[in-house]
mmCIF file of C-alpha atoms and ligand atoms in Angstrom:
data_model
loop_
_atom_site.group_PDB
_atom_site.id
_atom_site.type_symbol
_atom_site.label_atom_id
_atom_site.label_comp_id
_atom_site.label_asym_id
_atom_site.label_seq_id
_atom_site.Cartn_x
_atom_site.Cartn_y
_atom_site.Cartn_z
ATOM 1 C CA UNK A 1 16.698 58.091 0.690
ATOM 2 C CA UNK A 2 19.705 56.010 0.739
ATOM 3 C CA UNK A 3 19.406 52.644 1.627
ATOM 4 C CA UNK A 4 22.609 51.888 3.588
ATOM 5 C CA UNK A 5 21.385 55.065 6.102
ATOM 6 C CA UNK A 6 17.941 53.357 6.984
ATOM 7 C CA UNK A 7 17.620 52.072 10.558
ATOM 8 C CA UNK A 8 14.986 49.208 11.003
ATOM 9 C CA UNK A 9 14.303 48.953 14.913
ATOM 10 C CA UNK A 10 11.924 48.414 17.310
ATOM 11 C CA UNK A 11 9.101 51.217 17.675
ATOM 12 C CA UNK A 12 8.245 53.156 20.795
ATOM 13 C CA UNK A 13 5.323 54.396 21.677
ATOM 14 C CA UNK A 14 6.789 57.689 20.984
ATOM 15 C CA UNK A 15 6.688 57.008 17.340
ATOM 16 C CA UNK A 16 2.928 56.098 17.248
ATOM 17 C CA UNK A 17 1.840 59.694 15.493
ATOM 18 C CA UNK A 18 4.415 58.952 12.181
ATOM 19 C CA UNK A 19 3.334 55.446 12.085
ATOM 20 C CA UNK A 20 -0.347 56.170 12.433
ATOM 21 C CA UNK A 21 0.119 58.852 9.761
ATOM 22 C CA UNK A 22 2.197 56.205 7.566
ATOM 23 C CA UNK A 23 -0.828 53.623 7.422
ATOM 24 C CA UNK A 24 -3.225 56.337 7.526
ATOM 25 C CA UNK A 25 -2.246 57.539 4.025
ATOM 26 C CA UNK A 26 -2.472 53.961 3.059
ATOM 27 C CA UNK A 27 -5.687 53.233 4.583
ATOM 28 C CA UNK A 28 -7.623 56.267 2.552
ATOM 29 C CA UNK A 29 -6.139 54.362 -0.799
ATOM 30 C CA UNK A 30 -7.880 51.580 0.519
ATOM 31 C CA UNK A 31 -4.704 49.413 0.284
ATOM 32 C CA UNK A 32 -4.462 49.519 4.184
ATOM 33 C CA UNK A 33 -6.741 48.657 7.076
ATOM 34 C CA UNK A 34 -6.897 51.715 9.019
ATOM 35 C CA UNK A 35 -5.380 51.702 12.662
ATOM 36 C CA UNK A 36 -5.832 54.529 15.410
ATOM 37 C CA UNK A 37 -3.400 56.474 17.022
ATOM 38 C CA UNK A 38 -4.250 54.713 20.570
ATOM 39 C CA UNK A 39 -4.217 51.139 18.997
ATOM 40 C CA UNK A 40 -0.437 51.910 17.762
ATOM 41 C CA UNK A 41 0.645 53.239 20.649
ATOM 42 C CA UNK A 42 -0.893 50.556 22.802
ATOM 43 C CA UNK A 43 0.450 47.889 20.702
ATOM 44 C CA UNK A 44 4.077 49.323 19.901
ATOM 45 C CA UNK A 45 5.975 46.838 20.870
ATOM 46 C CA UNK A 46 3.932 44.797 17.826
ATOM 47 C CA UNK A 47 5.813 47.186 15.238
ATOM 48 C CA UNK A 48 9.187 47.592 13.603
ATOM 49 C CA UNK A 49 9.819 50.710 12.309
ATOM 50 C CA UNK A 50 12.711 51.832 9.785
ATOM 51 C CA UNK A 51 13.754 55.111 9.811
ATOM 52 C CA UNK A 52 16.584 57.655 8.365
ATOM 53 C CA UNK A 53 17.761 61.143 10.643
ATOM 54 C CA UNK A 54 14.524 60.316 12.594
ATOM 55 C CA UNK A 55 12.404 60.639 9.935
ATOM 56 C CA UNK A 56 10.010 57.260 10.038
ATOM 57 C CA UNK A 57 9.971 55.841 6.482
ATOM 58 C CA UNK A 58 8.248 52.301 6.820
ATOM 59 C CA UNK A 59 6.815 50.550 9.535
ATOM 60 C CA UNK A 60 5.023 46.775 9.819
ATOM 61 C CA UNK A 61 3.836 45.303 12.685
ATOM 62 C CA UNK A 62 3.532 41.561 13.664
ATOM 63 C CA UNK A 63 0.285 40.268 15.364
ATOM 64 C CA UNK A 64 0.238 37.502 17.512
ATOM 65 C CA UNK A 65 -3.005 35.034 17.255
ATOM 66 C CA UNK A 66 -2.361 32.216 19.518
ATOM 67 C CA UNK A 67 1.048 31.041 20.199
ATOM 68 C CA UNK A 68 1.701 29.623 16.739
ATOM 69 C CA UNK A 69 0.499 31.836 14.200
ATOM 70 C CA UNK A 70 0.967 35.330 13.716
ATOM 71 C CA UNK A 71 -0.099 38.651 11.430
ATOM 72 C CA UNK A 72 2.381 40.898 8.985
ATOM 73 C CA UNK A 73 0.163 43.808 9.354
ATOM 74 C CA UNK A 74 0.318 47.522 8.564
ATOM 75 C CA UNK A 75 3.463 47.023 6.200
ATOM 76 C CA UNK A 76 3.461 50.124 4.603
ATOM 77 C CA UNK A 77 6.841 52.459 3.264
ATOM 78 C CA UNK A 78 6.703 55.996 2.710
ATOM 79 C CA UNK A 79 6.166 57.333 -1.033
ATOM 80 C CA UNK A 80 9.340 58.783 -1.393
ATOM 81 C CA UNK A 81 11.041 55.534 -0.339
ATOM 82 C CA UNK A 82 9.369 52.856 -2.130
ATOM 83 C CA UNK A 83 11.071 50.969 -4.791
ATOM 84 C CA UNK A 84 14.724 51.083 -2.789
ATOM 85 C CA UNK A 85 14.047 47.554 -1.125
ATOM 86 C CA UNK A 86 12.750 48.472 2.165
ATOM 87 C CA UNK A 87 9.893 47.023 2.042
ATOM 88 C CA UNK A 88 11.415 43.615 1.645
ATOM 89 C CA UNK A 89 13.831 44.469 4.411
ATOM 90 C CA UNK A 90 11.059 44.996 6.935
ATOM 91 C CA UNK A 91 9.044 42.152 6.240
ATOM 92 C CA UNK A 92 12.858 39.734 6.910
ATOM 93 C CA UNK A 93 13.139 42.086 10.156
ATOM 94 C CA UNK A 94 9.584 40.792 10.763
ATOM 95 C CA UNK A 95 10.021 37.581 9.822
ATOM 96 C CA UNK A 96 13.234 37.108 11.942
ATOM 97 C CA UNK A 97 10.884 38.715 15.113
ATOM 98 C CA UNK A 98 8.597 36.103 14.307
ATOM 99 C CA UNK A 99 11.072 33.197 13.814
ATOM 100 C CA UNK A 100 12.227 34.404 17.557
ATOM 101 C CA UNK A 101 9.160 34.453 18.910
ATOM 102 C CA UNK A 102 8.418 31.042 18.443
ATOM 103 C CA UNK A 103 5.520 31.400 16.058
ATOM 104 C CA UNK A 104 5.340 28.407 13.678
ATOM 105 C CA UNK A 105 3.516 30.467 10.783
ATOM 106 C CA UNK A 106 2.783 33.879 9.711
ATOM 107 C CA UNK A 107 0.084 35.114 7.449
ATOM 108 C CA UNK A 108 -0.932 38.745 5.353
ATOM 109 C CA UNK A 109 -4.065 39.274 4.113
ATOM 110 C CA UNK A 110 -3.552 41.995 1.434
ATOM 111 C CA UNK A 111 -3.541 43.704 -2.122
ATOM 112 C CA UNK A 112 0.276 43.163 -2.528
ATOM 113 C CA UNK A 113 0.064 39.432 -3.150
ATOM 114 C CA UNK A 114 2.901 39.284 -5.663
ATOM 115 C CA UNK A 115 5.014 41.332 -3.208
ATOM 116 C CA UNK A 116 4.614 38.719 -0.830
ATOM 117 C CA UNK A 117 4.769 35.604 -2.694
ATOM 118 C CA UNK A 118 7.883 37.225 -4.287
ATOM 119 C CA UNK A 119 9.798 37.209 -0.512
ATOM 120 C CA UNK A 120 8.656 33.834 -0.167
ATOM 121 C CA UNK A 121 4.775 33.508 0.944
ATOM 122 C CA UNK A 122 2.290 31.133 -0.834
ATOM 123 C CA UNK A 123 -0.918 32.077 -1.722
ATOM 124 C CA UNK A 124 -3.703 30.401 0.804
ATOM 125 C CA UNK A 125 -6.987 30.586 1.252
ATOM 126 C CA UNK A 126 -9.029 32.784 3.836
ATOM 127 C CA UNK A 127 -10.979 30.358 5.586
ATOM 128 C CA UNK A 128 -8.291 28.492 6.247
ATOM 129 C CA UNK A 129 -7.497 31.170 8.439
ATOM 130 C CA UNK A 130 -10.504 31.643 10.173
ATOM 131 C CA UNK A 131 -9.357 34.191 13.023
ATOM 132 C CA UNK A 132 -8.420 36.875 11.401
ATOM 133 C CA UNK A 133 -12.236 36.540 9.450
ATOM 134 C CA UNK A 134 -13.276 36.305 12.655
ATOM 135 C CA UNK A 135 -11.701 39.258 14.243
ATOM 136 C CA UNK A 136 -11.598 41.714 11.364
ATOM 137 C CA UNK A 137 -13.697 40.715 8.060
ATOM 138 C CA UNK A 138 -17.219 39.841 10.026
ATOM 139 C CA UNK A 139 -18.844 42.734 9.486
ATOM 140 C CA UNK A 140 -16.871 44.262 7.493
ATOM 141 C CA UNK A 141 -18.962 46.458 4.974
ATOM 142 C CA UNK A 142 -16.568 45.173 2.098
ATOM 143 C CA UNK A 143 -17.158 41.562 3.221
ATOM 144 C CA UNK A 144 -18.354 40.263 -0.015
ATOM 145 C CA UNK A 145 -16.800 42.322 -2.362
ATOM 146 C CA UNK A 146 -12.814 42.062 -0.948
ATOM 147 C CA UNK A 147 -10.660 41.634 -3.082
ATOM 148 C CA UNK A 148 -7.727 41.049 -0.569
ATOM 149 C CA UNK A 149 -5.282 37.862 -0.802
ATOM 150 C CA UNK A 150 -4.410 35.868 2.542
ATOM 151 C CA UNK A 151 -0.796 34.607 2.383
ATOM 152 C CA UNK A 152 1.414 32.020 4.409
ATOM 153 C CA UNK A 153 4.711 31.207 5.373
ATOM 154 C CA UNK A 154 6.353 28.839 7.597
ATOM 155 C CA UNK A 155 9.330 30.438 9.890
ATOM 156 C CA UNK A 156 9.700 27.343 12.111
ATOM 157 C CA UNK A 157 9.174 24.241 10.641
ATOM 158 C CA UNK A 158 9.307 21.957 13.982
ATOM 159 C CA UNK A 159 6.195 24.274 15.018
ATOM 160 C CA UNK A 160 2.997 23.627 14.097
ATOM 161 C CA UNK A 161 -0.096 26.085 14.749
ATOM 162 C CA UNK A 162 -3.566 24.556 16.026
ATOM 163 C CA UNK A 163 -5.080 26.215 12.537
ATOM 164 C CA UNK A 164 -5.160 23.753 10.119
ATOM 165 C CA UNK A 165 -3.428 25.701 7.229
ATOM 166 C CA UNK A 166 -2.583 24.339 3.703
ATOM 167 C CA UNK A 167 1.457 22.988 3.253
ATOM 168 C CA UNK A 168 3.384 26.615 2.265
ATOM 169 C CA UNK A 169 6.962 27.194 1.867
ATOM 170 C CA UNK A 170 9.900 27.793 4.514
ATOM 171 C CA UNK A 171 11.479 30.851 4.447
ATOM 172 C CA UNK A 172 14.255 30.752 6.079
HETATM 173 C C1 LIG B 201 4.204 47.006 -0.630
HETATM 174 C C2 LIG B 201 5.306 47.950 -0.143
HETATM 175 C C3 LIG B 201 5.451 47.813 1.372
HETATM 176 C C4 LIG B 201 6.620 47.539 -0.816
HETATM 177 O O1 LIG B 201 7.667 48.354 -0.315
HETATM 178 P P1 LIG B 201 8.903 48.797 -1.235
HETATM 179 O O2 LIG B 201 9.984 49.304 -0.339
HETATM 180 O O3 LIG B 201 8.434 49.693 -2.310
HETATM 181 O O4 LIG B 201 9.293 47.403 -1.871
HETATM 182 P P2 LIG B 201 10.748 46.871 -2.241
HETATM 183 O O5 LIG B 201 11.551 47.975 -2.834
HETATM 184 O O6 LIG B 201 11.316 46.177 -1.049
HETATM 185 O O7 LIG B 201 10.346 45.828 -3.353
HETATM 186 C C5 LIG B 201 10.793 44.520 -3.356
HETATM 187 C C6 LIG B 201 10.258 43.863 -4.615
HETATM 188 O O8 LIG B 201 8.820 43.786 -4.599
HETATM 189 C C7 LIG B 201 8.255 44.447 -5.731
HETATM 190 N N1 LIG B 201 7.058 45.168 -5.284
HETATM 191 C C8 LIG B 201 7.017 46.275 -4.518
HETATM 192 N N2 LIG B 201 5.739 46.629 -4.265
HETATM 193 C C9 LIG B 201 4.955 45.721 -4.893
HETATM 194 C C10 LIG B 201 3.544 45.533 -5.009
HETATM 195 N N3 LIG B 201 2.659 46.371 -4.428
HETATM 196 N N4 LIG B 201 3.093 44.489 -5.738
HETATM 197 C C11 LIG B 201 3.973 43.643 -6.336
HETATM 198 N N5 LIG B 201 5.321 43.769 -6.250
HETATM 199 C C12 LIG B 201 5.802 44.787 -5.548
HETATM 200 C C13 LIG B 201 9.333 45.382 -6.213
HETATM 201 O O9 LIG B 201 9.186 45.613 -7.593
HETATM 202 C C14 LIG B 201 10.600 44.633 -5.871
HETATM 203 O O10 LIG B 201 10.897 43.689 -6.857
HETATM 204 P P3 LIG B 201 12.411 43.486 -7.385
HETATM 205 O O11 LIG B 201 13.204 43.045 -6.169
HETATM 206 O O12 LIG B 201 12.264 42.430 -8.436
HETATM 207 O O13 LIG B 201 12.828 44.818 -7.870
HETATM 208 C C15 LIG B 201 5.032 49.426 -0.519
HETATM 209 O O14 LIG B 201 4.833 49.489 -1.890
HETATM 210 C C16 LIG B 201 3.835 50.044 0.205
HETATM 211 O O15 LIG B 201 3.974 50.653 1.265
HETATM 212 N N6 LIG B 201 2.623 49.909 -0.397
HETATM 213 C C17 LIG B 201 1.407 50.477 0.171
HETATM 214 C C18 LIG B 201 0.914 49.719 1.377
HETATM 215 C C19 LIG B 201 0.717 48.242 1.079
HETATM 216 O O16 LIG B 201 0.114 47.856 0.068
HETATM 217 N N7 LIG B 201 1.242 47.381 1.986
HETATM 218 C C20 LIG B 201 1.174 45.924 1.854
HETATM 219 C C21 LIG B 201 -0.012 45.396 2.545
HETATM 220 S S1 LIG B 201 0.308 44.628 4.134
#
């Protein structure tokens, strides 16, 4: 992999299969929420994908809830790529979609905390973000036991999301 040669660009339906197979490796590790093929390719337009001769090396995907607030979901980079600083390159591509989009905040809800808090995302608390609970942790069988962090960040400050969310930083 070499850096300079990686693409990061909208995804097409077309590349639902890689990105399905991306997050699926993820998702057996546990360090994922799983996603099926249909959901990806119904929801393509939600994902960013970078890629190198066509070969899909990281995707994320950004989640609308409301007009305000949104979801860095399904951030995952290939094993053979980590480490190079793609990962941090998708989640500014995402960040910058966001920022476009008019969303006042984004959050993650995930095991790489320090990944995220390191580009700029402060630590919150889950209730304080209590649709995505709603939506994917009710029920979940690992409700109790998760060990998952939920992170924030503001990406336009003039915006402010119904959710009542603690003060976090502005990454701009
Ligand atoms: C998390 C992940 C996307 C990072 O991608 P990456 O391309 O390897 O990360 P980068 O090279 O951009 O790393 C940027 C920085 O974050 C650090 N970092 C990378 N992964 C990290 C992690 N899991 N926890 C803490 N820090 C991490 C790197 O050391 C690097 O620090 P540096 O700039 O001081 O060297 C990748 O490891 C991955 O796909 N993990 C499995 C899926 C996952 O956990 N996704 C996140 C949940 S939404």
């Amino acid at each position: 992999v070499s850096p300079a040669r990686v693409r990061v660009r909208r995804a097409r339906p077309a590349d639902a299969a890689a990105i399905h197979a991306l997050v699926a490796d993820y998702a057996e590790q546990g360090l994922l929420l799983p996603r099926t093929e249909d959901e990806i390719r119904a929801h393509a337009d939600h994902f960013l994908v970078a890629t190198q001769r066509k070969k899909l090396l990281g995707c994320v995907a950004l989640k609308p809830y409301g007009a305000a607030l949104a979801e860095i979901r399904s951030l995952a980079v290939a094993p053979e790529a980590r480490g190079n600083g793609l990962g941090a390159r998708l989640l500014r591509f995402a960040l910058a979609k966001a920022r476009r989009s008019g969303f006042a905040r984004v959050f993650a809800v995930t095991h790489a905390a320090e990944f995220f808090a390191q580009q700029g995302f402060t630590i919150t608390r889950r209730h304080l973000i209590p649709e995505k609970i709603a939506r994917d942790c009710h029920g979940c069988p690992k409700e109790r036991t998760c060990k998952l962090i939920a992170l924030v960040a503001t990406v336009n400050s003039q915006r402010h999301p119904l959710t009542v969310l603690e003060e976090c930083a502005t990454i701009t």
